[in-house]
Tab-separated table of C-alpha atoms and ligand atoms in Angstrom:
chain	number	residue	atom	x	y	z
A	1	MET	CA	21.634	10.149	-64.991
A	2	TRP	CA	22.598	9.511	-62.048
A	3	ARG	CA	19.752	11.267	-60.201
A	4	ASP	CA	17.377	9.090	-61.197
A	5	ASN	CA	18.019	6.784	-58.051
A	6	LEU	CA	18.467	9.619	-55.773
A	7	LYS	CA	14.094	9.602	-55.815
A	8	LEU	CA	14.330	11.331	-52.582
A	9	ALA	CA	17.098	13.218	-51.970
A	10	SER	CA	17.367	14.904	-55.312
A	11	PHE	CA	15.195	17.731	-56.523
A	12	ARG	CA	11.641	16.008	-57.406
A	13	GLU	CA	9.084	19.115	-57.624
A	14	VAL	CA	9.111	22.035	-59.661
A	15	PRO	CA	8.784	24.764	-58.186
A	16	LEU	CA	12.023	23.652	-56.161
A	17	GLU	CA	11.378	22.355	-52.304
A	18	ARG	CA	14.329	23.278	-50.110
A	19	THR	CA	14.097	21.197	-47.320
A	20	VAL	CA	14.113	23.257	-43.770
A	21	ILE	CA	14.838	21.035	-40.408
A	22	ARG	CA	13.866	22.127	-37.366
A	23	VAL	CA	15.794	21.732	-34.513
A	24	GLY	CA	14.652	23.746	-31.460
A	25	GLU	CA	13.778	26.897	-32.556
A	26	LEU	CA	17.307	26.338	-35.240
A	27	GLU	CA	15.086	26.388	-38.789
A	28	ILE	CA	18.347	25.227	-40.813
A	29	GLY	CA	18.312	25.764	-44.809
A	30	ARG	CA	16.013	28.513	-44.002
A	31	GLN	CA	18.783	30.436	-41.257
A	32	LEU	CA	22.239	30.392	-41.685
A	33	VAL	CA	23.123	28.550	-38.686
A	34	VAL	CA	27.012	28.006	-36.901
A	35	ILE	CA	27.995	24.819	-34.756
A	36	ALA	CA	30.927	25.382	-32.876
A	37	GLY	CA	32.735	23.655	-30.398
A	38	PRO	CA	35.642	21.472	-29.212
A	39	CYS	CA	37.153	18.907	-30.923
A	40	SER	CA	36.088	15.877	-28.183
A	41	VAL	CA	34.386	16.036	-24.984
A	42	GLU	CA	37.265	16.265	-22.919
A	43	SER	CA	36.195	17.108	-18.784
A	44	GLU	CA	33.362	19.838	-17.639
A	45	LYS	CA	35.226	23.277	-16.898
A	46	GLN	CA	36.698	22.350	-21.090
A	47	THR	CA	32.810	21.818	-22.749
A	48	ILE	CA	31.112	24.424	-20.092
A	49	ARG	CA	33.458	26.774	-19.995
A	50	THR	CA	34.018	26.903	-24.857
A	51	ALA	CA	30.034	26.352	-24.562
A	52	GLN	CA	29.871	29.893	-22.439
A	53	LYS	CA	32.334	31.549	-25.011
A	54	VAL	CA	30.533	29.846	-28.103
A	55	LYS	CA	27.408	31.509	-26.788
A	56	GLU	CA	28.362	34.523	-25.865
A	57	ALA	CA	29.577	34.990	-29.622
A	58	GLY	CA	26.808	33.688	-30.959
A	59	ALA	CA	27.173	30.535	-32.135
A	60	ASN	CA	23.503	28.855	-32.729
A	61	MET	CA	25.033	24.990	-31.507
A	62	LEU	CA	27.657	22.730	-29.386
A	63	ARG	CA	29.479	19.985	-31.006
A	64	GLY	CA	31.535	18.354	-29.348
A	65	GLY	CA	33.088	14.617	-29.636
A	66	ALA	CA	32.128	11.697	-26.595
A	67	PHE	CA	32.990	8.760	-29.306
A	68	LYS	CA	35.967	9.392	-31.380
A	69	PRO	CA	37.352	7.280	-34.907
A	70	ARG	CA	40.611	8.516	-34.451
A	71	THR	CA	43.444	6.974	-36.562
A	72	SER	CA	45.991	5.028	-33.883
A	73	PRO	CA	43.975	2.909	-31.280
A	74	TYR	CA	46.270	4.420	-28.654
A	75	ASP	CA	44.926	8.553	-29.053
A	76	PHE	CA	41.876	9.752	-26.742
A	77	GLN	CA	38.907	7.830	-28.518
A	78	GLY	CA	35.931	9.821	-26.029
A	79	LEU	CA	34.518	9.987	-22.367
A	80	GLY	CA	31.269	8.101	-24.408
A	81	LEU	CA	28.420	8.142	-21.697
A	82	LYS	CA	30.255	10.111	-19.440
A	83	GLY	CA	30.474	12.561	-22.203
A	84	LEU	CA	27.534	12.579	-23.251
A	85	LYS	CA	26.360	13.879	-19.985
A	86	ILE	CA	28.572	16.402	-20.239
A	87	LEU	CA	27.188	17.184	-23.107
A	88	ALA	CA	23.459	17.794	-21.877
A	89	LEU	CA	25.283	19.588	-19.335
A	90	ALA	CA	26.446	22.096	-21.469
A	91	LYS	CA	23.115	22.030	-23.212
A	92	LYS	CA	21.133	23.539	-19.561
A	93	GLU	CA	24.095	25.642	-18.912
A	94	THR	CA	24.026	27.777	-22.254
A	95	GLY	CA	20.507	26.614	-24.259
A	96	LEU	CA	22.895	25.370	-26.861
A	97	PRO	CA	21.557	22.441	-29.319
A	98	VAL	CA	23.955	19.944	-29.321
A	99	VAL	CA	25.271	18.045	-31.637
A	100	THR	CA	27.789	14.636	-31.618
A	101	GLU	CA	29.207	12.455	-33.877
A	102	VAL	CA	27.435	7.989	-33.263
A	103	THR	CA	29.944	5.751	-34.449
A	104	ASP	CA	28.142	2.018	-33.720
A	105	PRO	CA	24.536	1.165	-35.428
A	106	ARG	CA	23.895	-0.273	-30.877
A	107	ASP	CA	24.489	3.109	-29.844
A	108	VAL	CA	21.818	5.071	-31.718
A	109	SER	CA	18.876	4.664	-29.973
A	110	TRP	CA	20.578	5.859	-26.554
A	111	VAL	CA	22.921	8.730	-28.402
A	112	SER	CA	19.605	10.177	-29.556
A	113	GLU	CA	18.474	11.055	-25.838
A	114	TYR	CA	21.550	12.653	-25.433
A	115	ALA	CA	22.118	14.371	-28.679
A	116	ASP	CA	19.521	17.539	-30.611
A	117	VAL	CA	21.787	16.319	-33.886
A	118	LEU	CA	23.024	12.634	-34.408
A	119	GLN	CA	26.900	13.853	-36.879
A	120	ILE	CA	28.480	10.377	-39.109
A	121	GLY	CA	31.382	11.302	-39.021
A	122	THR	CA	33.600	10.762	-42.866
A	123	ARG	CA	35.101	7.510	-42.041
A	124	ASN	CA	31.563	6.473	-41.624
A	125	MET	CA	29.849	8.251	-43.817
A	126	GLN	CA	29.240	4.200	-45.991
A	127	ASN	CA	29.157	2.454	-42.728
A	128	PHE	CA	25.211	1.065	-44.602
A	129	SER	CA	23.869	-0.773	-41.075
A	130	LEU	CA	24.814	3.342	-39.778
A	131	LEU	CA	23.073	4.987	-41.601
A	132	LYS	CA	19.896	2.373	-41.277
A	133	GLU	CA	20.227	2.864	-37.806
A	134	VAL	CA	19.835	6.566	-38.217
A	135	GLY	CA	17.315	6.501	-40.775
A	136	LYS	CA	15.218	5.264	-38.045
A	137	ALA	CA	15.634	7.431	-35.383
A	138	ASP	CA	13.605	10.247	-34.437
A	139	LYS	CA	16.461	13.146	-34.844
A	140	PRO	CA	18.330	14.977	-37.009
A	141	VAL	CA	21.802	13.378	-39.272
A	142	LEU	CA	24.090	16.035	-39.766
A	143	LEU	CA	26.545	13.679	-42.756
A	144	LYS	CA	29.552	14.155	-43.355
A	145	ARG	CA	31.360	13.708	-46.811
A	146	GLY	CA	33.000	10.909	-46.775
A	147	MET	CA	37.376	12.069	-47.548
A	148	ASN	CA	37.168	9.793	-50.435
A	149	SER	CA	32.924	10.353	-51.984
A	150	THR	CA	31.884	11.777	-55.246
A	151	LEU	CA	28.752	14.220	-54.529
A	152	LYS	CA	27.143	10.877	-56.310
A	153	GLU	CA	28.536	8.715	-52.809
A	154	TRP	CA	27.438	10.895	-50.773
A	155	LEU	CA	24.089	11.981	-51.803
A	156	ASN	CA	23.421	8.298	-52.383
A	157	CYS	CA	24.232	8.150	-48.378
A	158	ALA	CA	22.062	10.785	-47.774
A	159	GLU	CA	19.714	8.010	-50.231
A	160	TYR	CA	19.570	5.731	-47.004
A	161	ILE	CA	18.209	7.634	-44.166
A	162	LEU	CA	15.536	9.172	-46.315
A	163	ALA	CA	14.937	5.645	-46.962
A	164	GLU	CA	14.261	4.142	-44.080
A	165	GLY	CA	11.976	7.937	-43.571
A	166	ASN	CA	13.639	10.411	-41.383
A	167	PRO	CA	13.357	13.255	-43.402
A	168	GLN	CA	15.573	15.388	-40.887
A	169	VAL	CA	19.617	15.564	-43.193
A	170	ILE	CA	22.337	17.619	-43.690
A	171	LEU	CA	24.565	17.521	-45.051
A	172	CYS	CA	29.254	18.059	-44.402
A	173	GLU	CA	31.632	19.216	-47.288
A	174	ARG	CA	34.842	18.294	-44.642
A	175	GLY	CA	37.229	18.549	-47.076
A	176	ILE	CA	38.501	15.031	-49.298
A	177	ARG	CA	41.708	13.836	-50.005
A	178	THR	CA	43.690	15.403	-52.618
A	179	PHE	CA	47.776	14.969	-53.304
A	180	GLU	CA	48.022	18.047	-51.761
A	181	THR	CA	49.813	17.731	-47.989
A	182	TYR	CA	50.254	21.637	-46.997
A	183	THR	CA	45.878	21.581	-46.013
A	184	ARG	CA	44.698	18.437	-43.732
A	185	ASN	CA	42.355	18.039	-47.033
A	186	THR	CA	41.153	19.586	-49.621
A	187	LEU	CA	37.981	22.200	-49.048
A	188	ASP	CA	35.629	21.161	-51.769
A	189	LEU	CA	34.084	24.627	-51.815
A	190	SER	CA	32.242	23.736	-55.075
A	191	ILE	CA	29.953	21.244	-53.707
A	192	VAL	CA	28.614	23.705	-52.145
A	193	PRO	CA	26.967	24.890	-55.048
A	194	ALA	CA	26.572	21.115	-57.130
A	195	VAL	CA	24.572	20.169	-53.817
A	196	LYS	CA	21.931	23.250	-54.205
A	197	GLU	CA	22.007	21.777	-57.623
A	198	THR	CA	21.307	18.642	-57.306
A	199	SER	CA	19.653	18.290	-53.715
A	200	HIS	CA	17.476	19.732	-51.420
A	201	LEU	CA	19.353	18.974	-48.920
A	202	PRO	CA	20.531	21.802	-46.357
A	203	ILE	CA	24.578	21.645	-46.591
A	204	ILE	CA	27.444	23.753	-43.888
A	205	VAL	CA	30.978	22.840	-44.127
A	206	ASP	CA	33.407	22.665	-41.474
A	207	PRO	CA	36.832	23.912	-42.508
A	208	SER	CA	38.435	23.328	-39.390
A	209	HIS	CA	39.023	19.781	-40.935
A	210	GLY	CA	38.303	21.088	-44.198
A	211	THR	CA	42.223	22.977	-44.085
A	212	GLY	CA	43.157	21.510	-40.324
A	213	ARG	CA	45.731	25.154	-40.118
A	214	LEU	CA	44.063	27.759	-37.928
A	215	SER	CA	45.048	30.125	-40.543
A	216	LEU	CA	42.517	29.057	-43.095
A	217	VAL	CA	39.715	28.819	-41.056
A	218	GLU	CA	38.995	32.036	-40.866
A	219	PRO	CA	38.954	32.519	-44.418
A	220	MET	CA	37.591	29.481	-45.734
A	221	CYS	CA	34.365	30.467	-43.300
A	222	LEU	CA	34.403	33.223	-45.331
A	223	ALA	CA	34.481	31.537	-48.877
A	224	ALA	CA	31.395	28.777	-48.005
A	225	LEU	CA	29.222	31.585	-46.674
A	226	ALA	CA	29.969	33.559	-50.803
A	227	ALA	CA	29.076	29.588	-52.002
A	228	GLY	CA	26.051	29.880	-50.720
A	229	ALA	CA	26.614	27.261	-47.817
A	230	ASP	CA	23.375	26.788	-44.883
A	231	GLY	CA	26.234	27.203	-42.418
A	232	LEU	CA	29.713	26.380	-41.139
A	233	MET	CA	30.727	23.628	-38.357
A	234	VAL	CA	33.723	25.312	-36.436
A	235	GLU	CA	35.834	23.725	-33.864
A	236	VAL	CA	37.227	26.439	-30.825
A	237	HIS	CA	38.766	24.593	-27.470
A	238	HIS	CA	38.715	27.681	-24.764
A	239	ASN	CA	42.528	26.683	-24.248
A	240	PRO	CA	43.395	25.200	-27.421
A	241	GLY	CA	47.500	24.585	-26.585
A	242	GLU	CA	45.982	22.025	-24.055
A	243	ALA	CA	43.435	20.313	-26.892
A	244	PHE	CA	43.163	16.634	-26.149
A	245	CYS	CA	43.063	16.574	-30.410
A	246	ASP	CA	43.167	18.307	-33.470
A	247	LYS	CA	44.518	21.417	-31.338
A	248	ASP	CA	46.449	22.949	-34.332
A	249	GLN	CA	42.839	23.695	-35.824
A	250	ALA	CA	40.883	24.553	-32.754
A	251	LEU	CA	40.472	28.664	-32.444
A	252	SER	CA	40.870	30.307	-29.020
A	253	PRO	CA	37.428	32.057	-27.422
A	254	GLU	CA	38.464	35.794	-28.881
A	255	MET	CA	39.651	34.576	-32.661
A	256	PHE	CA	35.811	32.818	-33.127
A	257	GLY	CA	34.578	35.710	-31.420
A	258	ARG	CA	36.517	38.236	-34.304
A	259	LEU	CA	34.889	35.316	-36.804
A	260	MET	CA	31.954	36.285	-36.030
A	261	GLY	CA	31.245	39.377	-36.232
A	262	LYS	CA	32.872	39.041	-40.396
A	263	ILE	CA	30.427	36.065	-41.098
A	264	LYS	CA	27.371	38.416	-39.229
A	265	MET	CA	28.957	41.533	-41.632
A	266	LEU	CA	29.122	38.918	-44.554
A	267	ARG	CA	25.386	37.464	-43.940
A	268	ASP	CA	23.753	41.299	-44.210
A	269	CYS	CA	25.870	41.223	-47.774
A	270	LEU	CA	25.285	38.051	-49.183
A	271	ASP	CA	20.962	38.975	-47.472
A	272	ARG	CA	21.481	41.808	-50.371
A	273	PHE	CA	21.667	39.203	-53.406
A	274	ASP	CA	18.504	37.706	-52.589
B	1	PEP	C1	34.183	15.616	-35.781
B	1	PEP	O1	34.121	16.330	-36.699
B	1	PEP	O2	34.300	15.726	-34.953
B	1	PEP	C2	35.125	14.461	-37.148
B	1	PEP	C3	36.063	13.536	-36.548
B	1	PEP	O3	35.470	14.908	-37.918
B	1	PEP	P1	35.297	14.075	-39.030
B	1	PEP	O4	34.287	13.331	-39.550
B	1	PEP	O5	34.792	15.023	-39.926
B	1	PEP	O6	36.965	13.591	-39.785
B	2	MN	MN1	38.644	16.973	-35.587
């Protein structure tokens, strides 16, 4: 049984105990979390404005990349330390905890000074030296699913982090590569209940990268919650037309506000199933 190797990532105890991860006042795995914000930190104005808008609409956490792993080396690579400082400012302004990507093992300790949650992107899911390093950090880790990865490979990557002594791993489904080209990726929502029956770790869903299409973000957010996800990650830009990256999937603050209204209604409905 492949789960036998997952000494820490799979269920061990009966009755089943699910991991709850505390970030500030949030309890991920117990309450629904919505993480929202721009693909990348572009400027102080853009990040603060977007952060204020998503906070007003009811988001629980701010996202934003300061290190951007881009397909082309000529595309915007992120602001690095300057971006992290802007995120710290946005956190101070709004009170929202911050999740941001770390791409290099050498950056983990100092990025941890700015991030409330360290994100491992899809391209780095199997970067084992990076996984070991965040496994030594004292911060929760958001582990995105590799775009070509099976559930078994993904949970083994979580195991790398857990085995280093960091029990705070949140999984994030963000779509996988298939033959379909209409969508940027194929959002695999069946993985949500599959994670729930194999692991105690919380799982959130990112329909922005999962679909790459504005029109599909809202329906897939709602579907993810119906499938049992513990939360969502959504890209929002205060002026999507001007976004430096991923502008085709960025919600405007107005669209995000409408989405939050529907999320709240659906959450109340789903609560009645418990
Ligand atoms: C991101 O969330 O900023 C990102 C780059 O996503 P992914 O690693 O899933 O492509
Ligand atoms: Mn993006």
